[in-house]
């Protein structure tokens, strides 16, 4: 049934599908077909589901259109209108051709995105396998959080940096002699792009002439032949395509010079080269006017002018975007010296600039913060260690005297008897106590747990932890439960956790018990799950109490 | 090859507290100071015999002084030829060992003879002895030839109880030893010593409380004779759990969770609005009638 809000783009009557007559409807988001006389669509496919369309070859008697879906299904439509079957079909085909790409990209993109994410992150893939493939949670739940996170990243990576233009791009086109008095120029698309970006006039010419008047090769041949390209630009009349470009360049250069540099700190006008002699200082004599210059000076000046123009154009391509952005933000920065209203602000801008250049933040004297001095009343407390005050064994002075006398007496008669230091029985008891398993060696076996459990069991445990962590994160993020959506989610997550425990945790535990020592590897996981269950239980009872 | 041997210096600090040993002689006559000294001598001989380049020092830690039993200031290695009373060894022992043993026994006799105990000086000056040991090690290190390396360790044989007054000095000694990579091993005869446990934990040595005092020599040879390189190849008693809890400043109870003044860092077991050490006033906000949040003081591991 067609929803009334759907926009119908095309209706084609007399279309048969599966040997039934009917009409084909092409709408904004799907294509549908209804049998004759009925108003319900028996066939309806979203454009997003359609992978491609096929048409029957022109020679055939049957004029058909086939839609192939992503799932592999095919649907055939047979156009049976005697007069306009081909036209109908072509109209449908064209419309589909326009519409399908729009939807195709979106659907594929999502799948592609998901596949890409799964491939790039093995942990994610493992998590996916553990949770979705084993039916603990559904795929949609799995992707809800993640897809939103990553679409943001994707858009960020799309804004790549613009590649700049090398100033020597024209010089890099090194001509090669091809034997007999000819030159070969190798042009790559990069160089062509650079030329177009730097000299928009050339781009314009290209657009005008190619491919209507000249082929591309001819265009470039003429470009390189013209004096526009050559060192000494002598305009040779109007035959040349590019003479106009030369004039445009001159105009451009003049306007740039006229604009000047608006940096208040820079005075370009005083940069004139008037030297007294070779290498000597500056003479302040009257500047020689243009008429007295020699031919050589003229051509030198022309070359320098062209160089300056070229460099200015190259720079302009880089600044173009930045200026556009700056205008959007409404800044009137004078960092590149080209802002328009700096005339009005000139004194204050100059001041700010001067201030910036003389002040260094780390050389400024720090305003010392007033510190509060430490005033310790009972500092001897620090010198007592963590030994608690115990009652020392009190020895009476009589005891002390007795002991001292005793010991003096003993050592007075002391001779070392080194052969009678140890009897064999005491020695063997001592050795027994020191051997592994003995009295003194009890604490040593704790370290070996990671050697006792084999690697694959460790891996599996790690995966369990990752999966359990993910589920628990979803569970705990539902609290405090404010909305009905969160309520549902909490209940769902509780059942997910139970399912996880039954399907994953218990088999692992049993496996451990069967094969290995009774080391309790899953105790912590169970504890976490139990905490979650307890929380759910208290929440549920509280909710019941509130309801009643 | 001989010159490539790393020197190994062992300094044994023996606790010869006369009061404790006197009482011990009355409690258990079969293990007295003489037996203890015999065991120490066996250990030191064994150490000297292990490698030619091994060095030794023995310090007796008394309640009034710390005295070097070996080597003696006045004794030089080549001197024994001139001594008639102890010329040569009577039982075929290596000459150095004979001389050493005689020296030790003589020194301990002299030390005990001139013992006088005054007043309340009943505690062993262990921190001072350890400091002397460190200085000795430092001096010997300075006297080495260029290019020679020396590894040193200190073995403490402890009899009497810890002295609470020596805490600061003890900790300073421990950290100095740690800086110099000097191991401190501890062999405890009577009561467990928290300070020595900390010393062993911090410097990387071994702590052992011997269950049977008469087998002391066996324990010394088994556990404390190998040096640190060899210990990694042997199965030795595992390290003890050290109690690093702090004591509160008001009652000196050992506590795990307490209050710390943020100005002077003194530790209290109960909250008080004014810190008694630095007299800073503290206010505690009581959110939602909950108890004030305790700043946790975790025991360092």
PDB file of N, CA, C and O in Angstrom, chain B residues 1 5 8 41 139 151 199 234 258 270 297 299:
ATOM      1  N   UNK B   1      92.722 -12.674  33.444  1.00  0.00           N
ATOM      2  CA  UNK B   1      91.404 -13.092  33.946  1.00  0.00           C
ATOM      3  C   UNK B   1      91.233 -12.689  35.396  1.00  0.00           C
ATOM      4  O   UNK B   1      90.171 -12.312  35.819  1.00  0.00           O
ATOM      5  N   UNK B   5      88.095 -10.135  37.705  1.00  0.00           N
ATOM      6  CA  UNK B   5      87.171 -10.552  38.756  1.00  0.00           C
ATOM      7  C   UNK B   5      86.567  -9.335  39.413  1.00  0.00           C
ATOM      8  O   UNK B   5      87.277  -8.381  39.751  1.00  0.00           O
ATOM      9  N   UNK B   8      84.147  -8.579  45.680  1.00  0.00           N
ATOM     10  CA  UNK B   8      82.921  -8.693  46.451  1.00  0.00           C
ATOM     11  C   UNK B   8      83.256  -8.447  47.897  1.00  0.00           C
ATOM     12  O   UNK B   8      84.096  -9.142  48.473  1.00  0.00           O
ATOM     13  N   UNK B  41      82.243 -16.800  62.188  1.00  0.00           N
ATOM     14  CA  UNK B  41      83.587 -17.053  61.670  1.00  0.00           C
ATOM     15  C   UNK B  41      83.568 -18.057  60.548  1.00  0.00           C
ATOM     16  O   UNK B  41      84.284 -17.908  59.547  1.00  0.00           O
ATOM     17  N   UNK B 139      84.887   3.858  51.591  1.00  0.00           N
ATOM     18  CA  UNK B 139      86.318   4.051  51.592  1.00  0.00           C
ATOM     19  C   UNK B 139      87.018   3.020  50.721  1.00  0.00           C
ATOM     20  O   UNK B 139      87.911   3.314  49.961  1.00  0.00           O
ATOM     21  N   UNK B 151      81.312  -5.097  44.236  1.00  0.00           N
ATOM     22  CA  UNK B 151      79.927  -5.230  44.691  1.00  0.00           C
ATOM     23  C   UNK B 151      79.977  -5.483  46.181  1.00  0.00           C
ATOM     24  O   UNK B 151      80.730  -6.333  46.638  1.00  0.00           O
ATOM     25  N   UNK B 199      64.321  -2.545  55.299  1.00  0.00           N
ATOM     26  CA  UNK B 199      65.653  -2.395  54.702  1.00  0.00           C
ATOM     27  C   UNK B 199      65.867  -3.420  53.606  1.00  0.00           C
ATOM     28  O   UNK B 199      66.338  -3.099  52.513  1.00  0.00           O
ATOM     29  N   UNK B 234      69.309 -19.471  42.331  1.00  0.00           N
ATOM     30  CA  UNK B 234      69.009 -20.420  43.399  1.00  0.00           C
ATOM     31  C   UNK B 234      67.576 -20.253  43.860  1.00  0.00           C
ATOM     32  O   UNK B 234      66.947 -19.222  43.640  1.00  0.00           O
ATOM     33  N   UNK B 258      43.246   7.000  56.846  1.00  0.00           N
ATOM     34  CA  UNK B 258      43.279   8.065  57.833  1.00  0.00           C
ATOM     35  C   UNK B 258      43.128   9.413  57.179  1.00  0.00           C
ATOM     36  O   UNK B 258      42.793   9.530  55.997  1.00  0.00           O
ATOM     37  N   UNK B 270      41.686  10.310  63.351  1.00  0.00           N
ATOM     38  CA  UNK B 270      40.364  10.923  63.417  1.00  0.00           C
ATOM     39  C   UNK B 270      40.426  12.328  62.887  1.00  0.00           C
ATOM     40  O   UNK B 270      41.464  12.977  62.967  1.00  0.00           O
ATOM     41  N   UNK B 297      44.539   6.511  52.613  1.00  0.00           N
ATOM     42  CA  UNK B 297      45.976   6.369  52.753  1.00  0.00           C
ATOM     43  C   UNK B 297      46.286   4.922  52.427  1.00  0.00           C
ATOM     44  O   UNK B 297      46.040   4.034  53.222  1.00  0.00           O
ATOM     45  N   UNK B 299      48.433   1.614  51.774  1.00  0.00           N
ATOM     46  CA  UNK B 299      49.780   1.110  52.136  1.00  0.00           C
ATOM     47  C   UNK B 299      50.581   0.903  50.868  1.00  0.00           C
ATOM     48  O   UNK B 299      50.098   0.335  49.916  1.00  0.00           O
TER      49      UNK B 299
END
